[in-house]
Every structure is written in C-alpha cells, then in structure tokens.
Amino acid sequence: MQRRRILQSAAVTATAALLPASARAVAVPTADTDHPGAQWAPASSSNYTVASRPSDHPVDRVIIHVAQQTFTETIGIFQNPAGKVSAHYVVRSGDGLVAQCVRERNVAWHAGNWDYNTRSIGIEHEGWVDQPSYFTHTMYERSARLTADICDRYGLTKDRAHIIGHHEVPGSDHTDPGPHWDWVRYIRLVNLA
C-alpha cells in the first residue's frame, strides 16, 4: 500500500512537471475570496468539509504552516481529489501572492487534529523549514496582512496564543513552520498591518 502511494505521488508530480507553467495550478482573481487581494485556486471538494463557520464552529486561531513544497505543487496537492489535505490559503515566497484554496466558512484539513481544523484558518507558506531563504520579507508582509485581516474579522487577539505554528497543534508530528520562522518579526508585522 505504501509503495503504491509513493508511485502514485511520483506519477502525479511527474505529470504536473510536464505541463507548461500556464496550465499548472494557477490562481485566478475572483470576487469569491474572503481576503481582499487573494486569488482563487480552489481545492478539490474531496479535501475539505463543507460547513457554515463561524455559526457551526467558532474560529479562534490561525495556524501557520510551511508546505515543504513549492507554491504550485502545494496548490496541486490540494486540487488532487486523492490528496485528503488542504489549507485555506497558500502564500508564495517570491512575490507574496496569496491564493485562497478553501472558503473560510468551510473546514480545511490542515492541522491533523479535527478539533483544531474546525476552529482555525490554515495558512501554508511556500518553502521548506530548513531553507530560510524562502521566508522573504515580501512573504512575511503579505502573510501578516492576511493574518491581521483574519484576526480582525473574527475578533482574535493578534498574539501567539491565537496565531500558532503547526508544530503546536496537539498530536501533531510536524515541525513547521520550523526554527527559522521569525515569530517576533511576524507578530510585529501582523500588529502593524
């Protein structure tokens, strides 16, 4: 079973690499996004739970992730019906482009903990935890503006109790956003946004 999953993943990755950049997972502008300036890159409906938040589940935190993938590959994984994973947003490293993949009213599958999924907004960031060069100033700024907007809309305090890393989710075996994520800088930018 594990071997099959690895081969399927490799086939999907290889196929995506053969497509021209213009045909790969591309974010498109739309009025249907929750965050102004975000572009719509919808996840497969197989990779999130339809809900009516915040009436179904109150939103009380933002969870910061590092994808361990490129921006395009991350969106491609969310768009693959077999992925069984998604986040509300993905932020690109170089120019800070924000793509929305799941509407905030719905429950994205990003935290690895159902209770935290139902109560949070997940933001993935392009890059790898051990490659701090991906954490550009532009990415920090655009992500901070997104997080500030989410906090304002849900009445969340802009602090580390309400903005957490994936590694802080109970039961998580993930290390992201990793030791190179500058939390002091990030929280300062969120509060300045």
Coordinates of C-alpha atoms in Angstrom, one line a residue:
M1 CA 0.0 0.0 0.0
Q2 CA 2.8 2.4 0.9
R3 CA 4.7 1.6 -2.3
R4 CA 1.5 2.2 -4.3
R5 CA 1.1 5.6 -2.7
I6 CA 4.7 6.6 -3.4
L7 CA 4.4 5.6 -7.0
Q8 CA 1.1 7.4 -7.4
S9 CA 2.6 10.5 -5.9
A10 CA 5.6 10.3 -8.2
A11 CA 3.3 9.9 -11.2
V12 CA 1.2 12.9 -10.3
T13 CA 4.4 15.0 -9.7
A14 CA 6.0 13.9 -13.0
T15 CA 2.8 14.6 -14.9
A16 CA 2.5 18.1 -13.4
A17 CA 6.1 18.8 -14.3
L18 CA 5.4 18.1 -17.9
L19 CA 2.6 20.7 -18.1
P20 CA 3.6 24.2 -19.1
A21 CA 3.6 26.7 -16.2
S22 CA 0.5 28.3 -17.6
A23 CA -1.5 25.0 -17.4
R24 CA -0.4 24.2 -13.8
A25 CA -2.4 25.1 -10.7
V26 CA -2.9 28.8 -11.3
A27 CA -4.6 31.2 -9.0
V28 CA -7.2 33.4 -10.7
P29 CA -8.8 36.6 -9.5
T30 CA -12.3 36.4 -8.2
A31 CA -14.8 38.2 -6.0
D32 CA -15.4 35.0 -4.2
T33 CA -12.4 35.2 -1.9
D34 CA -12.6 36.1 1.8
H35 CA -9.4 38.2 1.8
P36 CA -9.1 41.2 -0.5
G37 CA -6.3 40.6 -2.9
A38 CA -6.4 36.8 -2.7
Q39 CA -6.7 34.9 -5.9
W40 CA -9.0 31.8 -6.1
A41 CA -7.3 28.4 -6.6
P42 CA -9.9 26.0 -5.3
A43 CA -9.0 22.8 -3.6
S44 CA -10.9 19.7 -4.6
S45 CA -14.1 19.3 -2.7
S46 CA -12.8 15.9 -1.6
N47 CA -10.2 17.6 0.5
Y48 CA -12.2 19.8 3.0
T49 CA -15.5 19.7 4.9
V50 CA -18.4 21.9 3.9
A51 CA -19.6 23.9 6.9
S52 CA -21.1 27.2 7.9
R53 CA -18.5 28.7 10.1
P54 CA -18.4 30.6 12.3
S55 CA -22.0 29.6 13.2
D56 CA -21.2 25.8 13.1
H57 CA -17.8 26.2 14.7
P58 CA -16.3 29.4 16.1
V59 CA -12.9 30.4 14.6
D60 CA -10.4 31.1 17.4
R61 CA -7.0 30.8 15.9
V62 CA -4.8 31.0 12.8
I63 CA -2.3 28.1 12.1
I64 CA 0.9 28.9 10.3
H65 CA 2.4 26.2 8.1
V66 CA 5.4 25.7 5.8
A67 CA 4.4 23.5 2.9
Q68 CA 7.6 21.6 2.3
Q69 CA 6.7 22.2 -1.4
T70 CA 6.6 25.0 -3.9
F71 CA 3.6 27.2 -4.2
T72 CA 2.4 25.5 -7.4
E73 CA 3.0 22.0 -6.0
T74 CA 1.1 22.8 -2.8
I75 CA -2.0 24.0 -4.8
G76 CA -1.7 20.9 -7.0
I77 CA -1.8 18.7 -3.9
F78 CA -4.9 20.5 -2.6
Q79 CA -6.6 20.2 -6.1
N80 CA -5.9 16.4 -6.3
P81 CA -9.0 14.6 -5.1
A82 CA -6.8 11.9 -3.6
G83 CA -4.8 14.4 -1.5
K84 CA -7.0 14.4 1.6
V85 CA -5.4 17.7 2.7
S86 CA -6.0 21.4 2.2
A87 CA -5.5 24.8 3.7
H88 CA -7.5 28.0 3.4
Y89 CA -4.6 29.9 1.9
V90 CA -1.2 29.5 0.3
V91 CA 1.4 32.3 0.3
R92 CA 4.1 32.4 -2.4
S93 CA 7.7 33.2 -1.4
G94 CA 9.0 35.5 -4.1
D95 CA 6.1 38.0 -4.6
G96 CA 3.8 37.2 -1.6
L97 CA 0.9 36.2 -3.9
V98 CA -1.9 34.9 -1.7
A99 CA -4.1 32.1 -3.1
Q100 CA -7.3 31.0 -1.4
C101 CA -8.0 27.3 -1.8
V102 CA -10.9 26.8 0.7
R103 CA -13.5 29.3 1.7
E104 CA -13.2 30.3 5.4
R105 CA -16.7 29.1 6.1
N106 CA -15.5 25.6 5.3
V107 CA -13.2 23.3 7.3
A108 CA -9.8 22.8 5.6
W109 CA -7.9 19.7 6.5
H110 CA -4.5 21.2 7.5
A111 CA -3.9 20.7 11.3
G112 CA -4.0 16.9 11.6
N113 CA -6.4 17.4 14.6
W114 CA -10.1 17.6 13.8
D115 CA -10.9 20.0 16.7
Y116 CA -8.2 22.4 15.6
N117 CA -9.3 22.1 12.0
T118 CA -12.8 23.1 12.9
R119 CA -11.7 26.2 14.9
S120 CA -8.9 27.6 12.7
I121 CA -7.8 29.1 9.5
G122 CA -4.8 27.4 7.9
I123 CA -2.1 29.4 6.0
E124 CA 0.5 27.4 4.1
H125 CA 3.7 29.1 3.0
E126 CA 5.8 28.1 0.1
G127 CA 9.2 26.6 1.1
W128 CA 11.0 24.2 3.4
V129 CA 11.6 24.5 7.2
D130 CA 15.3 24.1 6.7
Q131 CA 15.6 26.7 3.9
P132 CA 15.1 30.1 5.4
S133 CA 15.8 31.8 2.0
Y134 CA 12.1 31.1 1.2
F135 CA 11.0 33.3 4.1
T136 CA 11.3 36.6 2.2
H137 CA 10.3 40.0 3.5
T138 CA 7.5 40.2 0.9
M139 CA 6.1 36.8 2.0
Y140 CA 6.2 37.8 5.7
E141 CA 4.4 41.1 4.9
R142 CA 1.7 39.6 2.7
S143 CA 1.1 36.7 5.1
A144 CA 1.0 39.2 8.1
R145 CA -1.6 41.3 6.3
L146 CA -3.7 38.2 5.6
T147 CA -3.4 37.0 9.3
A148 CA -4.3 40.5 10.6
D149 CA -7.3 40.6 8.3
I150 CA -8.5 37.2 9.6
C151 CA -7.9 38.3 13.2
D152 CA -9.9 41.5 12.7
R153 CA -12.8 39.7 11.1
Y154 CA -13.0 37.0 13.8
G155 CA -12.2 39.2 16.7
L156 CA -8.9 37.4 17.5
T157 CA -6.1 38.9 19.6
K158 CA -3.0 39.3 17.4
D159 CA -0.7 37.3 19.6
R160 CA 1.0 33.9 19.9
A161 CA -1.9 32.4 21.8
H162 CA -4.2 32.9 18.7
I163 CA -1.5 32.6 15.9
I164 CA 0.2 29.3 16.3
G165 CA 2.6 27.0 14.4
H166 CA 1.5 23.7 13.1
H167 CA 4.0 22.1 15.5
E168 CA 1.9 23.5 18.4
V169 CA -1.2 21.6 17.4
P170 CA -1.8 18.8 20.0
G171 CA -0.9 15.4 18.5
S172 CA 1.0 16.9 15.6
D173 CA 4.1 15.2 14.3
H174 CA 5.0 18.2 12.1
T175 CA 7.8 20.7 12.8
D176 CA 6.6 23.6 10.7
P177 CA 7.0 26.4 10.4
G178 CA 10.3 25.4 11.8
P179 CA 13.2 27.0 13.7
H180 CA 13.9 29.7 11.0
W181 CA 10.4 31.2 11.1
D182 CA 10.8 34.6 12.8
W183 CA 7.9 34.7 15.2
V184 CA 8.8 38.0 16.7
R185 CA 9.0 39.7 13.3
Y186 CA 5.8 38.0 12.1
I187 CA 3.7 39.0 15.1
R188 CA 5.1 42.6 14.9
L189 CA 4.1 42.7 11.2
V190 CA 0.6 41.3 12.0
N191 CA 0.1 44.0 14.6
L192 CA 1.3 46.8 12.2
A193 CA -0.9 45.6 9.3

